[in-house]
Amino acid sequence: MLGPGKARLLEAIRDTGSISAAGRAMEMSYKRAWMLVEEMNAAFQDPLVDSTRGGPGGGGARVTEAGLRVLALYRSVQATAALAASEDIAALKAMLRGPTGGI
Amino acid sequence: MLGPGKARLLEAIRDTGSISAAGRAMEMSYKRAWMLVEEMNAAFQDPLVDSTRGGPGGGGARVTEAGLRVLALYRSVQATAALAASEDIAALKAMLRGPTGGI
């Protein structure tokens, strides 16, 4: 199970090397960031994040090979989907009020 | 602005002819269903739902031509996107624990 929030959290852990720093960067509580990581690790056959729990200030984390692959696939799904559906998306946006819109 | 919940609500209003009945069918409060309808009507140039406010027990509602078009485009985006990205989606699902998975 993966959605936009978890994908961004994975990227933030990859970039910061820390679950707590990633959570802070996303304005998410330490507890929530950990819960999302545990959900992801439980949902996939291989853990997506390797970590040593060290309290709000400590501990390190890294995104595993499986995690990097999941991230790449997820971003690829998004890009492929957006490209394939771009005509319908443009038609929907054209129906929105305002100059920019957003579906 | 449209997501899975609003799209389902639109379909339920189309099918029931009533915002309150549609909300009930989705186990959503009357107040929340109305709020979502008002958000949708505000987001698009033409209202997606025509309604007469009649309290929890009354009033009628119908999805407008614009609403039906938005629904059709939204469902088309989903189907096109799922088809285009099906290979990556299958690769992601294969990494999930358990027999069925779900991204």
PDB file of N, CA, C and O in Angstrom, chain B residues 47-90:
ATOM      1  N   PRO B  47     -22.231  24.474 -12.428  1.00  0.00           N
ATOM      2  CA  PRO B  47     -22.504  23.561 -11.303  1.00  0.00           C
ATOM      3  C   PRO B  47     -22.603  22.120 -11.795  1.00  0.00           C
ATOM      4  O   PRO B  47     -23.086  21.854 -12.894  1.00  0.00           O
ATOM      5  N   LEU B  48     -22.127  21.200 -10.957  1.00  0.00           N
ATOM      6  CA  LEU B  48     -22.202  19.778 -11.299  1.00  0.00           C
ATOM      7  C   LEU B  48     -23.487  19.159 -10.768  1.00  0.00           C
ATOM      8  O   LEU B  48     -23.927  18.121 -11.258  1.00  0.00           O
ATOM      9  N   VAL B  49     -24.069  19.820  -9.752  1.00  0.00           N
ATOM     10  CA  VAL B  49     -25.302  19.312  -9.140  1.00  0.00           C
ATOM     11  C   VAL B  49     -26.293  20.456  -9.019  1.00  0.00           C
ATOM     12  O   VAL B  49     -25.941  21.542  -8.568  1.00  0.00           O
ATOM     13  N   ASP B  50     -27.515  20.220  -9.449  1.00  0.00           N
ATOM     14  CA  ASP B  50     -28.645  21.138  -9.259  1.00  0.00           C
ATOM     15  C   ASP B  50     -29.459  20.608  -8.105  1.00  0.00           C
ATOM     16  O   ASP B  50     -29.810  19.418  -8.104  1.00  0.00           O
ATOM     17  N   SER B  51     -29.794  21.457  -7.153  1.00  0.00           N
ATOM     18  CA  SER B  51     -30.524  20.914  -6.010  1.00  0.00           C
ATOM     19  C   SER B  51     -31.459  21.935  -5.417  1.00  0.00           C
ATOM     20  O   SER B  51     -31.284  23.145  -5.581  1.00  0.00           O
ATOM     21  N   THR B  52     -32.468  21.444  -4.740  1.00  0.00           N
ATOM     22  CA  THR B  52     -33.313  22.268  -3.901  1.00  0.00           C
ATOM     23  C   THR B  52     -33.114  21.763  -2.489  1.00  0.00           C
ATOM     24  O   THR B  52     -33.307  20.586  -2.204  1.00  0.00           O
ATOM     25  N   ARG B  53     -32.636  22.672  -1.640  1.00  0.00           N
ATOM     26  CA  ARG B  53     -32.319  22.273  -0.277  1.00  0.00           C
ATOM     27  C   ARG B  53     -33.634  22.003   0.455  1.00  0.00           C
ATOM     28  O   ARG B  53     -34.498  22.864   0.519  1.00  0.00           O
ATOM     29  N   GLY B  54     -33.777  20.823   0.991  1.00  0.00           N
ATOM     30  CA  GLY B  54     -35.039  20.497   1.634  1.00  0.00           C
ATOM     31  C   GLY B  54     -34.882  19.802   2.960  1.00  0.00           C
ATOM     32  O   GLY B  54     -35.793  19.101   3.399  1.00  0.00           O
ATOM     33  N   GLY B  55     -33.742  19.969   3.606  1.00  0.00           N
ATOM     34  CA  GLY B  55     -33.548  19.318   4.900  1.00  0.00           C
ATOM     35  C   GLY B  55     -33.227  17.857   4.708  1.00  0.00           C
ATOM     36  O   GLY B  55     -33.341  17.330   3.592  1.00  0.00           O
ATOM     37  N   PRO B  56     -32.860  17.213   5.784  1.00  0.00           N
ATOM     38  CA  PRO B  56     -32.407  15.819   5.689  1.00  0.00           C
ATOM     39  C   PRO B  56     -33.408  14.889   5.009  1.00  0.00           C
ATOM     40  O   PRO B  56     -33.033  13.931   4.358  1.00  0.00           O
ATOM     41  N   GLY B  57     -34.698  15.171   5.125  1.00  0.00           N
ATOM     42  CA  GLY B  57     -35.660  14.229   4.549  1.00  0.00           C
ATOM     43  C   GLY B  57     -36.135  14.603   3.155  1.00  0.00           C
ATOM     44  O   GLY B  57     -36.728  13.788   2.465  1.00  0.00           O
ATOM     45  N   GLY B  58     -35.870  15.833   2.731  1.00  0.00           N
ATOM     46  CA  GLY B  58     -36.513  16.265   1.490  1.00  0.00           C
ATOM     47  C   GLY B  58     -35.566  16.848   0.484  1.00  0.00           C
ATOM     48  O   GLY B  58     -34.368  16.652   0.556  1.00  0.00           O
ATOM     49  N   GLY B  59     -36.111  17.557  -0.470  1.00  0.00           N
ATOM     50  CA  GLY B  59     -35.294  18.173  -1.502  1.00  0.00           C
ATOM     51  C   GLY B  59     -34.921  17.175  -2.565  1.00  0.00           C
ATOM     52  O   GLY B  59     -34.888  15.977  -2.327  1.00  0.00           O
ATOM     53  N   GLY B  60     -34.661  17.681  -3.754  1.00  0.00           N
ATOM     54  CA  GLY B  60     -34.252  16.793  -4.823  1.00  0.00           C
ATOM     55  C   GLY B  60     -32.963  17.308  -5.413  1.00  0.00           C
ATOM     56  O   GLY B  60     -32.617  18.474  -5.246  1.00  0.00           O
ATOM     57  N   ALA B  61     -32.252  16.443  -6.084  1.00  0.00           N
ATOM     58  CA  ALA B  61     -30.997  16.863  -6.702  1.00  0.00           C
ATOM     59  C   ALA B  61     -30.773  16.047  -7.960  1.00  0.00           C
ATOM     60  O   ALA B  61     -31.192  14.894  -8.055  1.00  0.00           O
ATOM     61  N   ARG B  62     -30.132  16.692  -8.924  1.00  0.00           N
ATOM     62  CA  ARG B  62     -29.762  15.940 -10.107  1.00  0.00           C
ATOM     63  C   ARG B  62     -28.378  16.392 -10.554  1.00  0.00           C
ATOM     64  O   ARG B  62     -27.978  17.539 -10.332  1.00  0.00           O
ATOM     65  N   VAL B  63     -27.673  15.477 -11.182  1.00  0.00           N
ATOM     66  CA  VAL B  63     -26.370  15.804 -11.737  1.00  0.00           C
ATOM     67  C   VAL B  63     -26.599  16.475 -13.083  1.00  0.00           C
ATOM     68  O   VAL B  63     -27.360  15.978 -13.922  1.00  0.00           O
ATOM     69  N   THR B  64     -25.978  17.626 -13.275  1.00  0.00           N
ATOM     70  CA  THR B  64     -26.168  18.406 -14.502  1.00  0.00           C
ATOM     71  C   THR B  64     -25.426  17.771 -15.678  1.00  0.00           C
ATOM     72  O   THR B  64     -24.648  16.832 -15.509  1.00  0.00           O
ATOM     73  N   GLU B  65     -25.644  18.335 -16.865  1.00  0.00           N
ATOM     74  CA  GLU B  65     -24.858  17.901 -18.040  1.00  0.00           C
ATOM     75  C   GLU B  65     -23.364  18.040 -17.775  1.00  0.00           C
ATOM     76  O   GLU B  65     -22.581  17.155 -18.110  1.00  0.00           O
ATOM     77  N   ALA B  66     -22.986  19.186 -17.181  1.00  0.00           N
ATOM     78  CA  ALA B  66     -21.563  19.396 -16.872  1.00  0.00           C
ATOM     79  C   ALA B  66     -21.077  18.325 -15.888  1.00  0.00           C
ATOM     80  O   ALA B  66     -19.968  17.800 -16.015  1.00  0.00           O
ATOM     81  N   GLY B  67     -21.927  17.994 -14.920  1.00  0.00           N
ATOM     82  CA  GLY B  67     -21.563  16.972 -13.941  1.00  0.00           C
ATOM     83  C   GLY B  67     -21.372  15.609 -14.584  1.00  0.00           C
ATOM     84  O   GLY B  67     -20.422  14.878 -14.261  1.00  0.00           O
ATOM     85  N   LEU B  68     -22.267  15.270 -15.497  1.00  0.00           N
ATOM     86  CA  LEU B  68     -22.136  13.971 -16.189  1.00  0.00           C
ATOM     87  C   LEU B  68     -20.864  13.942 -17.032  1.00  0.00           C
ATOM     88  O   LEU B  68     -20.176  12.918 -17.101  1.00  0.00           O
ATOM     89  N   ARG B  69     -20.540  15.086 -17.645  1.00  0.00           N
ATOM     90  CA  ARG B  69     -19.335  15.139 -18.469  1.00  0.00           C
ATOM     91  C   ARG B  69     -18.080  15.008 -17.585  1.00  0.00           C
ATOM     92  O   ARG B  69     -17.135  14.286 -17.925  1.00  0.00           O
ATOM     93  N   VAL B  70     -18.086  15.698 -16.449  1.00  0.00           N
ATOM     94  CA  VAL B  70     -16.954  15.598 -15.520  1.00  0.00           C
ATOM     95  C   VAL B  70     -16.787  14.156 -15.047  1.00  0.00           C
ATOM     96  O   VAL B  70     -15.668  13.622 -15.015  1.00  0.00           O
ATOM     97  N   LEU B  71     -17.895  13.520 -14.710  1.00  0.00           N
ATOM     98  CA  LEU B  71     -17.838  12.118 -14.272  1.00  0.00           C
ATOM     99  C   LEU B  71     -17.257  11.219 -15.354  1.00  0.00           C
ATOM    100  O   LEU B  71     -16.393  10.376 -15.088  1.00  0.00           O
ATOM    101  N   ALA B  72     -17.740  11.403 -16.580  1.00  0.00           N
ATOM    102  CA  ALA B  72     -17.257  10.555 -17.674  1.00  0.00           C
ATOM    103  C   ALA B  72     -15.765  10.774 -17.901  1.00  0.00           C
ATOM    104  O   ALA B  72     -15.003   9.815 -18.097  1.00  0.00           O
ATOM    105  N   LEU B  73     -15.334  12.042 -17.846  1.00  0.00           N
ATOM    106  CA  LEU B  73     -13.911  12.320 -18.041  1.00  0.00           C
ATOM    107  C   LEU B  73     -13.084  11.727 -16.901  1.00  0.00           C
ATOM    108  O   LEU B  73     -12.028  11.135 -17.132  1.00  0.00           O
ATOM    109  N   TYR B  74     -13.573  11.862 -15.685  1.00  0.00           N
ATOM    110  CA  TYR B  74     -12.842  11.338 -14.520  1.00  0.00           C
ATOM    111  C   TYR B  74     -12.673   9.828 -14.638  1.00  0.00           C
ATOM    112  O   TYR B  74     -11.586   9.285 -14.422  1.00  0.00           O
ATOM    113  N   ARG B  75     -13.737   9.138 -14.972  1.00  0.00           N
ATOM    114  CA  ARG B  75     -13.652   7.675 -15.103  1.00  0.00           C
ATOM    115  C   ARG B  75     -12.768   7.284 -16.277  1.00  0.00           C
ATOM    116  O   ARG B  75     -12.074   6.257 -16.227  1.00  0.00           O
ATOM    117  N   SER B  76     -12.790   8.084 -17.318  1.00  0.00           N
ATOM    118  CA  SER B  76     -11.932   7.808 -18.466  1.00  0.00           C
ATOM    119  C   SER B  76     -10.457   7.998 -18.092  1.00  0.00           C
ATOM    120  O   SER B  76      -9.595   7.193 -18.485  1.00  0.00           O
ATOM    121  N   VAL B  77     -10.169   9.050 -17.337  1.00  0.00           N
ATOM    122  CA  VAL B  77      -8.792   9.256 -16.863  1.00  0.00           C
ATOM    123  C   VAL B  77      -8.328   8.029 -16.079  1.00  0.00           C
ATOM    124  O   VAL B  77      -7.232   7.500 -16.307  1.00  0.00           O
ATOM    125  N   GLN B  78      -9.174   7.555 -15.188  1.00  0.00           N
ATOM    126  CA  GLN B  78      -8.797   6.399 -14.366  1.00  0.00           C
ATOM    127  C   GLN B  78      -8.518   5.168 -15.215  1.00  0.00           C
ATOM    128  O   GLN B  78      -7.521   4.469 -15.022  1.00  0.00           O
ATOM    129  N   ALA B  79      -9.420   4.888 -16.149  1.00  0.00           N
ATOM    130  CA  ALA B  79      -9.289   3.676 -16.952  1.00  0.00           C
ATOM    131  C   ALA B  79      -8.057   3.763 -17.859  1.00  0.00           C
ATOM    132  O   ALA B  79      -7.276   2.804 -17.966  1.00  0.00           O
ATOM    133  N   THR B  80      -7.878   4.931 -18.487  1.00  0.00           N
ATOM    134  CA  THR B  80      -6.730   5.119 -19.378  1.00  0.00           C
ATOM    135  C   THR B  80      -5.429   4.999 -18.596  1.00  0.00           C
ATOM    136  O   THR B  80      -4.467   4.347 -19.037  1.00  0.00           O
ATOM    137  N   ALA B  81      -5.409   5.625 -17.429  1.00  0.00           N
ATOM    138  CA  ALA B  81      -4.195   5.618 -16.615  1.00  0.00           C
ATOM    139  C   ALA B  81      -3.866   4.202 -16.144  1.00  0.00           C
ATOM    140  O   ALA B  81      -2.717   3.763 -16.197  1.00  0.00           O
ATOM    141  N   ALA B  82      -4.884   3.477 -15.690  1.00  0.00           N
ATOM    142  CA  ALA B  82      -4.652   2.121 -15.172  1.00  0.00           C
ATOM    143  C   ALA B  82      -4.149   1.205 -16.278  1.00  0.00           C
ATOM    144  O   ALA B  82      -3.259   0.372 -16.064  1.00  0.00           O
ATOM    145  N   LEU B  83      -4.708   1.381 -17.467  1.00  0.00           N
ATOM    146  CA  LEU B  83      -4.277   0.549 -18.590  1.00  0.00           C
ATOM    147  C   LEU B  83      -2.839   0.871 -18.988  1.00  0.00           C
ATOM    148  O   LEU B  83      -2.002  -0.022 -19.162  1.00  0.00           O
ATOM    149  N   ALA B  84      -2.548   2.163 -19.096  1.00  0.00           N
ATOM    150  CA  ALA B  84      -1.208   2.566 -19.552  1.00  0.00           C
ATOM    151  C   ALA B  84      -0.133   2.123 -18.569  1.00  0.00           C
ATOM    152  O   ALA B  84       0.960   1.735 -18.962  1.00  0.00           O
ATOM    153  N   ALA B  85      -0.457   2.173 -17.275  1.00  0.00           N
ATOM    154  CA  ALA B  85       0.552   1.874 -16.258  1.00  0.00           C
ATOM    155  C   ALA B  85       0.450   0.444 -15.758  1.00  0.00           C
ATOM    156  O   ALA B  85       1.066   0.094 -14.749  1.00  0.00           O
ATOM    157  N   SER B  86      -0.277  -0.394 -16.461  1.00  0.00           N
ATOM    158  CA  SER B  86      -0.587  -1.723 -15.892  1.00  0.00           C
ATOM    159  C   SER B  86       0.667  -2.561 -15.639  1.00  0.00           C
ATOM    160  O   SER B  86       0.712  -3.334 -14.674  1.00  0.00           O
ATOM    161  N   GLU B  87       1.694  -2.387 -16.460  1.00  0.00           N
ATOM    162  CA  GLU B  87       2.898  -3.192 -16.269  1.00  0.00           C
ATOM    163  C   GLU B  87       3.612  -2.809 -14.960  1.00  0.00           C
ATOM    164  O   GLU B  87       3.970  -3.682 -14.160  1.00  0.00           O
ATOM    165  N   ASP B  88       3.778  -1.505 -14.745  1.00  0.00           N
ATOM    166  CA  ASP B  88       4.409  -1.051 -13.498  1.00  0.00           C
ATOM    167  C   ASP B  88       3.544  -1.385 -12.290  1.00  0.00           C
ATOM    168  O   ASP B  88       4.066  -1.718 -11.222  1.00  0.00           O
ATOM    169  N   ILE B  89       2.223  -1.271 -12.447  1.00  0.00           N
ATOM    170  CA  ILE B  89       1.327  -1.593 -11.336  1.00  0.00           C
ATOM    171  C   ILE B  89       1.459  -3.070 -10.972  1.00  0.00           C
ATOM    172  O   ILE B  89       1.529  -3.437  -9.802  1.00  0.00           O
ATOM    173  N   ALA B  90       1.549  -3.923 -11.992  1.00  0.00           N
ATOM    174  CA  ALA B  90       1.719  -5.355 -11.727  1.00  0.00           C
ATOM    175  C   ALA B  90       3.050  -5.615 -11.034  1.00  0.00           C
ATOM    176  O   ALA B  90       3.132  -6.443 -10.107  1.00  0.00           O
TER     177      ALA B  90
END
